[in-house]
mmCIF file of C-alpha atoms in Angstrom:
data_model
loop_
_atom_site.group_PDB
_atom_site.id
_atom_site.type_symbol
_atom_site.label_atom_id
_atom_site.label_comp_id
_atom_site.label_asym_id
_atom_site.label_seq_id
_atom_site.Cartn_x
_atom_site.Cartn_y
_atom_site.Cartn_z
ATOM 1 C CA UNK M 1 64.004 71.080 39.083
ATOM 2 C CA UNK M 2 65.397 67.781 37.683
ATOM 3 C CA UNK M 3 68.832 66.903 36.514
ATOM 4 C CA UNK M 4 69.622 64.708 33.522
ATOM 5 C CA UNK M 5 70.828 61.088 33.991
ATOM 6 C CA UNK M 6 73.853 62.044 31.891
ATOM 7 C CA UNK M 7 74.834 64.725 34.443
ATOM 8 C CA UNK M 8 74.478 62.281 37.347
ATOM 9 C CA UNK M 9 76.618 59.674 35.546
ATOM 10 C CA UNK M 10 79.223 62.269 34.605
ATOM 11 C CA UNK M 11 79.790 63.423 38.141
ATOM 12 C CA UNK M 12 79.695 59.873 39.440
ATOM 13 C CA UNK M 13 82.347 58.792 36.960
ATOM 14 C CA UNK M 14 84.518 61.823 37.740
ATOM 15 C CA UNK M 15 84.282 61.196 41.487
ATOM 16 C CA UNK M 16 85.096 57.536 41.039
ATOM 17 C CA UNK M 17 88.175 58.411 39.013
ATOM 18 C CA UNK M 18 89.597 60.697 41.669
ATOM 19 C CA UNK M 19 88.390 58.893 44.796
ATOM 20 C CA UNK M 20 90.846 57.382 47.259
ATOM 21 C CA UNK M 21 90.641 56.086 50.793
ATOM 22 C CA UNK M 22 90.864 59.574 52.411
ATOM 23 C CA UNK M 23 87.853 60.679 50.336
ATOM 24 C CA UNK M 24 85.938 57.577 51.504
ATOM 25 C CA UNK M 25 86.869 58.367 55.074
ATOM 26 C CA UNK M 26 85.614 61.936 54.602
ATOM 27 C CA UNK M 27 82.310 60.565 53.302
ATOM 28 C CA UNK M 28 81.987 58.289 56.353
ATOM 29 C CA UNK M 29 82.559 61.336 58.526
ATOM 30 C CA UNK M 30 79.647 63.197 57.033
ATOM 31 C CA UNK M 31 80.749 64.487 53.631
ATOM 32 C CA UNK M 32 77.785 64.454 51.194
ATOM 33 C CA UNK M 33 77.535 61.460 48.945
ATOM 34 C CA UNK M 34 78.341 61.647 45.260
ATOM 35 C CA UNK M 35 74.724 61.231 44.091
ATOM 36 C CA UNK M 36 73.525 63.837 46.597
ATOM 37 C CA UNK M 37 76.165 66.339 45.481
ATOM 38 C CA UNK M 38 75.308 65.735 41.881
ATOM 39 C CA UNK M 39 71.649 66.393 42.470
ATOM 40 C CA UNK M 40 72.267 69.546 44.535
ATOM 41 C CA UNK M 41 74.769 71.049 42.090
ATOM 42 C CA UNK M 42 72.747 70.106 39.055
ATOM 43 C CA UNK M 43 69.642 71.738 40.535
ATOM 44 C CA UNK M 44 71.619 74.918 41.307
ATOM 45 C CA UNK M 45 72.996 75.004 37.756
ATOM 46 C CA UNK M 46 69.536 74.508 36.354
ATOM 47 C CA UNK M 47 68.277 77.330 38.489
ATOM 48 C CA UNK M 48 71.048 79.574 37.266
ATOM 49 C CA UNK M 49 70.229 78.844 33.669
ATOM 50 C CA UNK M 50 66.536 79.555 34.197
ATOM 51 C CA UNK M 51 67.355 82.799 36.000
ATOM 52 C CA UNK M 52 69.619 83.891 33.131
ATOM 53 C CA UNK M 53 67.009 82.980 30.546
ATOM 54 C CA UNK M 54 64.654 85.354 32.294
ATOM 55 C CA UNK M 55 67.110 88.212 32.977
ATOM 56 C CA UNK M 56 69.867 88.178 30.372
ATOM 57 C CA UNK M 57 67.863 89.268 27.261
ATOM 58 C CA UNK M 58 67.101 92.564 29.000
ATOM 59 C CA UNK M 59 70.733 93.244 30.030
ATOM 60 C CA UNK M 60 72.547 95.719 27.787
ATOM 61 C CA UNK M 61 75.520 96.699 30.021
ATOM 62 C CA UNK M 62 77.626 94.999 32.645
ATOM 63 C CA UNK M 63 76.201 94.085 36.081
ATOM 64 C CA UNK M 64 78.492 95.198 38.920
ATOM 65 C CA UNK M 65 76.285 94.398 41.948
ATOM 66 C CA UNK M 66 72.729 94.567 43.154
ATOM 67 C CA UNK M 67 70.635 97.150 44.889
ATOM 68 C CA UNK M 68 67.366 95.864 46.318
ATOM 69 C CA UNK M 69 68.044 92.633 44.420
ATOM 70 C CA UNK M 70 68.169 94.362 40.980
ATOM 71 C CA UNK M 71 71.389 94.619 39.011
ATOM 72 C CA UNK M 72 73.227 97.953 38.915
ATOM 73 C CA UNK M 73 75.174 98.361 35.679
ATOM 74 C CA UNK M 74 78.420 99.796 34.311
ATOM 75 C CA UNK M 75 78.706 100.773 30.665
ATOM 76 C CA UNK M 76 82.388 100.014 30.363
ATOM 77 C CA UNK M 77 82.477 97.035 32.715
ATOM 78 C CA UNK M 78 84.481 98.547 35.574
ATOM 79 C CA UNK M 79 86.797 95.675 36.701
ATOM 80 C CA UNK M 80 84.021 93.024 36.562
ATOM 81 C CA UNK M 81 82.898 93.280 32.931
ATOM 82 C CA UNK M 82 84.297 89.872 31.926
ATOM 83 C CA UNK M 83 82.132 87.984 34.394
ATOM 84 C CA UNK M 84 78.787 88.639 32.671
ATOM 85 C CA UNK M 85 79.790 87.150 29.330
ATOM 86 C CA UNK M 86 81.654 84.483 31.268
ATOM 87 C CA UNK M 87 78.510 83.558 33.176
ATOM 88 C CA UNK M 88 76.618 83.353 29.909
ATOM 89 C CA UNK M 89 79.313 81.035 28.514
ATOM 90 C CA UNK M 90 78.917 78.758 31.559
ATOM 91 C CA UNK M 91 75.162 78.743 31.043
ATOM 92 C CA UNK M 92 75.697 77.832 27.361
ATOM 93 C CA UNK M 93 77.983 74.927 28.291
ATOM 94 C CA UNK M 94 75.501 73.556 30.844
ATOM 95 C CA UNK M 95 72.402 74.006 28.752
ATOM 96 C CA UNK M 96 73.543 73.852 25.112
ATOM 97 C CA UNK M 97 71.189 76.785 24.505
ATOM 98 C CA UNK M 98 72.551 78.831 21.559
ATOM 99 C CA UNK M 99 70.809 81.929 22.919
ATOM 100 C CA UNK M 100 73.471 82.133 25.648
ATOM 101 C CA UNK M 101 76.249 81.843 23.094
ATOM 102 C CA UNK M 102 74.837 84.773 21.140
ATOM 103 C CA UNK M 103 74.375 86.869 24.247
ATOM 104 C CA UNK M 104 77.871 86.055 25.507
ATOM 105 C CA UNK M 105 79.434 87.198 22.225
ATOM 106 C CA UNK M 106 77.323 90.365 22.121
ATOM 107 C CA UNK M 107 78.339 91.242 25.652
ATOM 108 C CA UNK M 108 82.033 90.489 25.102
ATOM 109 C CA UNK M 109 82.147 92.824 22.060
ATOM 110 C CA UNK M 110 81.261 95.734 24.344
ATOM 111 C CA UNK M 111 84.602 95.240 26.124
ATOM 112 C CA UNK M 112 86.612 95.904 22.914
ATOM 113 C CA UNK M 113 87.749 99.435 23.987
ATOM 114 C CA UNK M 114 89.276 98.035 27.169
ATOM 115 C CA UNK M 115 91.927 96.172 25.248
ATOM 116 C CA UNK M 116 94.002 99.345 25.339
ATOM 117 C CA UNK M 117 93.256 100.253 28.966
ATOM 118 C CA UNK M 118 96.576 100.631 30.850
ATOM 119 C CA UNK M 119 94.913 102.122 33.965
ATOM 120 C CA UNK M 120 94.012 98.808 35.646
ATOM 121 C CA UNK M 121 95.556 95.435 36.566
ATOM 122 C CA UNK M 122 92.153 93.751 36.088
ATOM 123 C CA UNK M 123 92.546 92.955 32.340
ATOM 124 C CA UNK M 124 92.678 89.232 33.103
ATOM 125 C CA UNK M 125 89.352 89.468 34.879
ATOM 126 C CA UNK M 126 88.006 91.460 31.953
ATOM 127 C CA UNK M 127 89.323 89.422 29.004
ATOM 128 C CA UNK M 128 89.876 85.838 30.130
ATOM 129 C CA UNK M 129 86.330 84.683 30.862
ATOM 130 C CA UNK M 130 85.007 86.747 27.984
ATOM 131 C CA UNK M 131 87.458 86.992 25.032
ATOM 132 C CA UNK M 132 89.755 84.051 25.708
ATOM 133 C CA UNK M 133 86.749 81.840 26.234
ATOM 134 C CA UNK M 134 85.084 83.222 23.145
ATOM 135 C CA UNK M 135 88.171 82.345 21.103
ATOM 136 C CA UNK M 136 88.410 78.862 22.605
ATOM 137 C CA UNK M 137 84.721 78.116 21.868
ATOM 138 C CA UNK M 138 84.420 79.736 18.473
ATOM 139 C CA UNK M 139 87.902 79.784 16.932
ATOM 140 C CA UNK M 140 87.390 83.350 15.694
ATOM 141 C CA UNK M 141 90.802 84.975 15.755
ATOM 142 C CA UNK M 142 89.365 88.385 16.601
ATOM 143 C CA UNK M 143 88.935 87.257 20.192
ATOM 144 C CA UNK M 144 92.448 85.849 20.440
ATOM 145 C CA UNK M 145 94.037 89.035 19.035
ATOM 146 C CA UNK M 146 92.034 91.226 21.410
ATOM 147 C CA UNK M 147 93.119 89.188 24.419
ATOM 148 C CA UNK M 148 96.756 89.459 23.378
ATOM 149 C CA UNK M 149 96.343 93.213 23.009
ATOM 150 C CA UNK M 150 94.920 93.346 26.566
ATOM 151 C CA UNK M 151 98.026 91.434 27.735
ATOM 152 C CA UNK M 152 100.181 94.065 26.063
ATOM 153 C CA UNK M 153 98.358 96.731 28.033
ATOM 154 C CA UNK M 154 98.728 94.793 31.284
ATOM 155 C CA UNK M 155 102.488 94.310 31.151
ATOM 156 C CA UNK M 156 102.955 98.041 30.894
ATOM 157 C CA UNK M 157 101.946 98.140 34.608
ATOM 158 C CA UNK M 158 104.972 96.028 35.568
ATOM 159 C CA UNK M 159 107.435 97.707 37.942
ATOM 160 C CA UNK M 160 110.804 96.089 37.231
ATOM 161 C CA UNK M 161 112.446 97.543 40.349
ATOM 162 C CA UNK M 162 109.976 95.894 42.709
ATOM 163 C CA UNK M 163 109.083 93.081 40.271
ATOM 164 C CA UNK M 164 105.348 93.544 40.700
ATOM 165 C CA UNK M 165 102.361 94.636 38.634
ATOM 166 C CA UNK M 166 100.876 97.834 39.960
ATOM 167 C CA UNK M 167 97.241 97.341 41.018
ATOM 168 C CA UNK M 168 95.578 100.703 40.778
ATOM 169 C CA UNK M 169 95.853 104.080 39.103
ATOM 170 C CA UNK M 170 96.996 105.467 35.762
ATOM 171 C CA UNK M 171 100.618 104.848 34.802
ATOM 172 C CA UNK M 172 101.514 108.504 35.379
ATOM 173 C CA UNK M 173 99.647 108.834 38.659
ATOM 174 C CA UNK M 174 101.907 108.703 41.741
ATOM 175 C CA UNK M 175 98.998 107.740 44.025
ATOM 176 C CA UNK M 176 99.030 103.982 44.696
ATOM 177 C CA UNK M 177 102.093 103.582 42.413
ATOM 178 C CA UNK M 178 103.680 101.086 44.828
ATOM 179 C CA UNK M 179 100.656 99.005 45.630
ATOM 180 C CA UNK M 180 100.398 95.322 44.842
ATOM 181 C CA UNK M 181 97.294 93.380 45.838
ATOM 182 C CA UNK M 182 96.369 89.695 46.140
ATOM 183 C CA UNK M 183 93.777 89.944 43.393
ATOM 184 C CA UNK M 184 96.437 90.449 40.688
ATOM 185 C CA UNK M 185 97.458 86.794 40.846
ATOM 186 C CA UNK M 186 94.255 86.053 39.015
ATOM 187 C CA UNK M 187 95.118 88.311 36.121
ATOM 188 C CA UNK M 188 98.401 86.523 35.280
ATOM 189 C CA UNK M 189 96.816 83.739 33.281
ATOM 190 C CA UNK M 190 96.066 86.253 30.540
ATOM 191 C CA UNK M 191 99.819 86.812 30.259
ATOM 192 C CA UNK M 192 100.532 83.066 29.931
ATOM 193 C CA UNK M 193 97.859 82.927 27.252
ATOM 194 C CA UNK M 194 99.585 85.752 25.345
ATOM 195 C CA UNK M 195 102.954 83.999 25.512
ATOM 196 C CA UNK M 196 101.539 80.759 24.256
ATOM 197 C CA UNK M 197 99.687 82.440 21.445
ATOM 198 C CA UNK M 198 102.572 84.681 20.277
ATOM 199 C CA UNK M 199 105.621 82.575 21.204
ATOM 200 C CA UNK M 200 106.950 85.619 23.082
ATOM 201 C CA UNK M 201 107.974 84.754 26.587
ATOM 202 C CA UNK M 202 107.975 88.356 27.767
ATOM 203 C CA UNK M 203 104.404 88.104 28.999
ATOM 204 C CA UNK M 204 105.023 84.921 30.992
ATOM 205 C CA UNK M 205 108.199 86.367 32.456
ATOM 206 C CA UNK M 206 106.262 89.267 33.882
ATOM 207 C CA UNK M 207 103.645 86.880 35.247
ATOM 208 C CA UNK M 208 106.290 84.684 36.886
ATOM 209 C CA UNK M 209 108.183 87.628 38.384
ATOM 210 C CA UNK M 210 105.014 89.109 39.881
ATOM 211 C CA UNK M 211 103.936 85.690 41.240
ATOM 212 C CA UNK M 212 107.341 85.185 42.818
ATOM 213 C CA UNK M 213 107.186 88.562 44.489
ATOM 214 C CA UNK M 214 103.656 87.892 45.696
ATOM 215 C CA UNK M 215 104.585 84.552 47.201
ATOM 216 C CA UNK M 216 107.524 86.233 48.980
ATOM 217 C CA UNK M 217 105.625 89.098 50.534
ATOM 218 C CA UNK M 218 101.978 88.045 51.015
ATOM 219 C CA UNK M 219 101.863 84.711 52.852
ATOM 220 C CA UNK M 220 102.408 84.830 56.580
ATOM 221 C CA UNK M 221 103.877 81.905 58.462
ATOM 222 C CA UNK M 222 100.412 80.454 59.128
ATOM 223 C CA UNK M 223 99.295 80.828 55.484
ATOM 224 C CA UNK M 224 97.061 83.812 55.940
ATOM 225 C CA UNK M 225 97.506 86.893 53.721
ATOM 226 C CA UNK M 226 96.912 90.636 53.746
ATOM 227 C CA UNK M 227 95.009 92.280 50.917
ATOM 228 C CA UNK M 228 97.739 94.824 50.037
ATOM 229 C CA UNK M 229 101.508 94.970 50.090
ATOM 230 C CA UNK M 230 103.177 98.350 49.550
ATOM 231 C CA UNK M 231 106.534 99.022 47.897
ATOM 232 C CA UNK M 232 108.523 102.151 47.267
ATOM 233 C CA UNK M 233 107.681 102.562 43.552
ATOM 234 C CA UNK M 234 110.988 104.413 42.792
ATOM 235 C CA UNK M 235 113.315 101.820 44.329
ATOM 236 C CA UNK M 236 111.156 98.757 44.598
ATOM 237 C CA UNK M 237 112.033 98.430 48.310
ATOM 238 C CA UNK M 238 109.309 96.693 50.353
ATOM 239 C CA UNK M 239 107.350 98.824 52.795
ATOM 240 C CA UNK M 240 104.938 96.350 54.301
ATOM 241 C CA UNK M 241 101.424 94.892 54.384
ATOM 242 C CA UNK M 242 98.285 96.993 54.178
ATOM 243 C CA UNK M 243 94.625 96.590 53.314
ATOM 244 C CA UNK M 244 91.703 98.236 51.556
ATOM 245 C CA UNK M 245 89.028 95.565 51.641
ATOM 246 C CA UNK M 246 90.188 93.620 54.699
ATOM 247 C CA UNK M 247 89.633 94.441 58.319
ATOM 248 C CA UNK M 248 93.226 95.475 58.929
ATOM 249 C CA UNK M 249 96.771 94.929 57.556
ATOM 250 C CA UNK M 250 97.014 92.043 60.003
ATOM 251 C CA UNK M 251 93.734 90.410 59.054
ATOM 252 C CA UNK M 252 92.860 88.002 56.262
ATOM 253 C CA UNK M 253 90.238 89.110 53.745
ATOM 254 C CA UNK M 254 88.591 85.911 52.591
ATOM 255 C CA UNK M 255 88.117 86.746 48.930
ATOM 256 C CA UNK M 256 91.783 87.780 48.626
ATOM 257 C CA UNK M 257 92.795 84.480 50.233
ATOM 258 C CA UNK M 258 90.566 82.661 47.659
ATOM 259 C CA UNK M 259 92.149 84.564 44.764
ATOM 260 C CA UNK M 260 95.518 83.398 46.061
ATOM 261 C CA UNK M 261 94.498 79.738 46.189
ATOM 262 C CA UNK M 262 93.142 79.813 42.692
ATOM 263 C CA UNK M 263 95.838 81.985 41.182
ATOM 264 C CA UNK M 264 98.890 80.195 42.584
ATOM 265 C CA UNK M 265 97.480 76.854 41.555
ATOM 266 C CA UNK M 266 96.992 78.246 38.041
ATOM 267 C CA UNK M 267 100.556 79.561 37.996
ATOM 268 C CA UNK M 268 101.774 76.092 38.995
ATOM 269 C CA UNK M 269 99.865 74.551 36.132
ATOM 270 C CA UNK M 270 101.274 77.006 33.635
ATOM 271 C CA UNK M 271 104.899 76.752 34.826
ATOM 272 C CA UNK M 272 105.366 73.519 36.742
ATOM 273 C CA UNK M 273 107.046 75.534 39.497
ATOM 274 C CA UNK M 274 106.636 73.538 42.671
ATOM 275 C CA UNK M 275 106.990 76.672 44.830
ATOM 276 C CA UNK M 276 103.780 78.058 43.369
ATOM 277 C CA UNK M 277 102.008 74.769 44.275
ATOM 278 C CA UNK M 278 103.446 74.926 47.788
ATOM 279 C CA UNK M 279 102.126 78.491 48.189
ATOM 280 C CA UNK M 280 98.711 77.509 46.931
ATOM 281 C CA UNK M 281 98.594 74.649 49.474
ATOM 282 C CA UNK M 282 99.726 76.903 52.307
ATOM 283 C CA UNK M 283 96.967 79.377 51.553
ATOM 284 C CA UNK M 284 94.415 76.678 51.107
ATOM 285 C CA UNK M 285 95.242 74.942 54.390
ATOM 286 C CA UNK M 286 94.769 78.211 56.276
ATOM 287 C CA UNK M 287 91.430 78.995 54.545
ATOM 288 C CA UNK M 288 90.100 75.473 55.044
ATOM 289 C CA UNK M 289 90.980 75.631 58.719
ATOM 290 C CA UNK M 290 89.298 78.992 59.008
ATOM 291 C CA UNK M 291 85.969 77.889 57.481
ATOM 292 C CA UNK M 292 82.991 77.852 59.831
ATOM 293 C CA UNK M 293 80.805 74.704 59.955
ATOM 294 C CA UNK M 294 78.368 76.137 57.419
ATOM 295 C CA UNK M 295 81.198 76.273 54.794
ATOM 296 C CA UNK M 296 80.315 79.802 53.697
ATOM 297 C CA UNK M 297 83.361 82.073 54.280
ATOM 298 C CA UNK M 298 83.033 85.022 56.606
ATOM 299 C CA UNK M 299 84.139 88.267 54.799
ATOM 300 C CA UNK M 300 87.408 88.446 56.750
ATOM 301 C CA UNK M 301 88.737 85.437 58.690
ATOM 302 C CA UNK M 302 90.259 87.695 61.336
ATOM 303 C CA UNK M 303 87.572 90.348 61.700
ATOM 304 C CA UNK M 304 86.654 90.813 65.395
ATOM 305 C CA UNK M 305 83.250 89.194 65.012
ATOM 306 C CA UNK M 306 84.557 86.239 62.962
ATOM 307 C CA UNK M 307 83.376 83.628 62.489
ATOM 308 C CA UNK M 308 79.998 85.184 63.463
ATOM 309 C CA UNK M 309 80.192 88.058 61.005
ATOM 310 C CA UNK M 310 78.653 88.738 57.607
ATOM 311 C CA UNK M 311 79.386 86.278 54.903
ATOM 312 C CA UNK M 312 80.882 86.550 51.433
ATOM 313 C CA UNK M 313 79.533 83.805 49.221
ATOM 314 C CA UNK M 314 81.728 85.074 46.336
ATOM 315 C CA UNK M 315 84.798 84.125 48.368
ATOM 316 C CA UNK M 316 83.383 80.643 48.724
ATOM 317 C CA UNK M 317 82.722 80.252 45.025
ATOM 318 C CA UNK M 318 86.262 81.348 44.112
ATOM 319 C CA UNK M 319 87.762 79.216 46.855
ATOM 320 C CA UNK M 320 85.838 76.180 45.686
ATOM 321 C CA UNK M 321 87.212 76.497 42.112
ATOM 322 C CA UNK M 322 90.720 76.865 43.440
ATOM 323 C CA UNK M 323 90.404 73.830 45.698
ATOM 324 C CA UNK M 324 89.093 71.653 42.849
ATOM 325 C CA UNK M 325 92.074 72.696 40.774
ATOM 326 C CA UNK M 326 94.437 72.114 43.691
ATOM 327 C CA UNK M 327 92.978 68.646 44.324
ATOM 328 C CA UNK M 328 93.845 67.690 40.758
ATOM 329 C CA UNK M 329 97.298 69.256 40.926
ATOM 330 C CA UNK M 330 98.211 67.557 44.207
ATOM 331 C CA UNK M 331 96.262 64.330 43.881
ATOM 332 C CA UNK M 332 94.735 65.100 47.343
ATOM 333 C CA UNK M 333 90.986 64.273 47.422
ATOM 334 C CA UNK M 334 90.493 66.115 50.744
ATOM 335 C CA UNK M 335 90.727 69.445 48.884
ATOM 336 C CA UNK M 336 88.010 68.222 46.502
ATOM 337 C CA UNK M 337 85.813 67.195 49.414
ATOM 338 C CA UNK M 338 86.026 70.653 50.967
ATOM 339 C CA UNK M 339 85.253 72.220 47.574
ATOM 340 C CA UNK M 340 82.155 70.021 47.242
ATOM 341 C CA UNK M 341 81.055 70.983 50.707
ATOM 342 C CA UNK M 342 81.420 74.714 49.834
ATOM 343 C CA UNK M 343 79.603 74.337 46.531
ATOM 344 C CA UNK M 344 76.813 72.401 48.228
ATOM 345 C CA UNK M 345 76.480 75.012 50.992
ATOM 346 C CA UNK M 346 76.324 77.817 48.402
ATOM 347 C CA UNK M 347 73.751 75.943 46.397
ATOM 348 C CA UNK M 348 71.592 75.184 49.425
ATOM 349 C CA UNK M 349 71.895 78.424 51.442
ATOM 350 C CA UNK M 350 73.021 81.227 49.178
ATOM 351 C CA UNK M 351 70.887 81.136 46.040
ATOM 352 C CA UNK M 352 68.246 83.781 45.358
ATOM 353 C CA UNK M 353 65.661 81.050 44.716
ATOM 354 C CA UNK M 354 63.188 82.319 47.392
ATOM 355 C CA UNK M 355 62.988 85.814 45.873
ATOM 356 C CA UNK M 356 60.724 86.530 42.913
ATOM 357 C CA UNK M 357 62.366 89.929 42.231
ATOM 358 C CA UNK M 358 66.054 88.917 42.410
ATOM 359 C CA UNK M 359 67.977 89.222 39.138
ATOM 360 C CA UNK M 360 71.210 87.544 40.271
ATOM 361 C CA UNK M 361 71.892 83.888 41.102
ATOM 362 C CA UNK M 362 73.888 84.089 44.315
ATOM 363 C CA UNK M 363 73.076 86.170 47.389
ATOM 364 C CA UNK M 364 74.955 86.746 50.670
ATOM 365 C CA UNK M 365 77.945 88.422 49.068
ATOM 366 C CA UNK M 366 80.051 91.304 50.457
ATOM 367 C CA UNK M 367 81.932 93.678 48.156
ATOM 368 C CA UNK M 368 83.833 96.038 50.448
ATOM 369 C CA UNK M 369 82.951 95.778 54.133
ATOM 370 C CA UNK M 370 85.258 98.529 55.473
ATOM 371 C CA UNK M 371 83.755 101.034 53.035
ATOM 372 C CA UNK M 372 80.271 99.829 53.889
ATOM 373 C CA UNK M 373 79.874 99.174 50.172
ATOM 374 C CA UNK M 374 77.807 96.222 49.000
ATOM 375 C CA UNK M 375 76.929 94.377 52.177
ATOM 376 C CA UNK M 376 74.806 91.244 51.766
ATOM 377 C CA UNK M 377 74.225 91.803 48.043
ATOM 378 C CA UNK M 378 74.772 89.809 44.846
ATOM 379 C CA UNK M 379 77.920 90.171 42.790
ATOM 380 C CA UNK M 380 78.605 89.102 39.174
ATOM 381 C CA UNK M 381 81.775 87.153 40.049
ATOM 382 C CA UNK M 382 79.887 85.062 42.611
ATOM 383 C CA UNK M 383 77.484 83.970 39.858
ATOM 384 C CA UNK M 384 80.362 83.228 37.476
ATOM 385 C CA UNK M 385 82.543 81.277 39.872
ATOM 386 C CA UNK M 386 79.657 79.292 41.268
ATOM 387 C CA UNK M 387 78.786 78.106 37.813
ATOM 388 C CA UNK M 388 82.426 77.512 36.995
ATOM 389 C CA UNK M 389 82.845 75.437 40.129
ATOM 390 C CA UNK M 390 79.673 73.403 39.486
ATOM 391 C CA UNK M 391 80.711 72.732 35.910
ATOM 392 C CA UNK M 392 84.212 71.729 37.060
ATOM 393 C CA UNK M 393 82.388 68.923 38.962
ATOM 394 C CA UNK M 394 79.569 68.075 36.528
ATOM 395 C CA UNK M 395 81.205 68.875 33.148
ATOM 396 C CA UNK M 396 84.946 69.084 33.518
ATOM 397 C CA UNK M 397 85.645 68.505 29.851
ATOM 398 C CA UNK M 398 83.319 71.377 28.862
ATOM 399 C CA UNK M 399 84.993 73.734 31.373
ATOM 400 C CA UNK M 400 88.385 72.697 29.947
ATOM 401 C CA UNK M 401 87.204 73.705 26.480
ATOM 402 C CA UNK M 402 86.255 77.112 27.824
ATOM 403 C CA UNK M 403 89.084 78.087 30.182
ATOM 404 C CA UNK M 404 91.925 75.583 29.693
ATOM 405 C CA UNK M 405 92.552 73.383 32.665
ATOM 406 C CA UNK M 406 95.730 71.903 31.152
ATOM 407 C CA UNK M 407 99.249 71.965 32.601
ATOM 408 C CA UNK M 408 102.541 72.625 30.883
#
């Protein structure tokens, strides 16, 4: 596949604007050159668009993962429903093909009942890449209003005694009532959106309080994190670290670590709070140090077989997006160089390009290793974040139009 001259010039100009002597040193030490990165990422994005052109018209529900390389679907979207319309939006931005715009809107509409869902913390995952992006790209107030309603549902999960947003379970269900998880940091941007749209700071206050709690209890001294932290839901007293998707409470689940890098950097951009930026850097420095030479994260950095264990390409895609954001926030080009290495590795070693039957874009993902659920499959958020990361490099202004890369 070829890539347009405009794309090559765009990435070259962007790299020149952010380059500094450490970046040049990194390139001398073996980092891929700008033109090479542009070609690799552009080819991967073109492949993604062609795959979606072939598959998306036949999709009428929400992909949640693959079985024998074919998508398995959820009618209500589970926790991942926002990523399918989000991926279509990214394809639209890269290709300009109006078909993707139409398909993205049609898919997002199917999430409408979830605006009122108070049983999950994942409303940011559901509504930001779908409804917020739809509003930003169309101006139709229906999407803005629905996203604000979803934020209203999300803040009902806030526990003021422990100052955290409960992750799982219905509001009246005592099971898991005291569980906070790393993933929730990614859902907070929906609350900032609601505050900016309504002028009511209550949403952002909840987001900030949860983020402050998370930065107090999740990062260890070395910057690694557990998946879960438990509280007494009645008193808010901390109980301690735990896990569901990591190897153990003392391990470091790579996708959770990636959520933290991305989410704390976003919270810094929305608030200007330097502590959030410091937390993002601490988590990023650990994860960068834990990467194996192939730059595709192992599913848990502290699993017994790490770094020679199964991979999770979705963790790499999320991490790359977070590192690109962090590079801009800190002015440190070394974070950008690592992000480019990850995106290049995913594009060269994790695409489904060699399979005629594959319906997804990214392979080599792991959903829940301890439960033996989804090992070496494709996942919708891997496709979404790979495209977001590539477009952050190739088309940063377009990505900004879609998801808002601004700072307060």
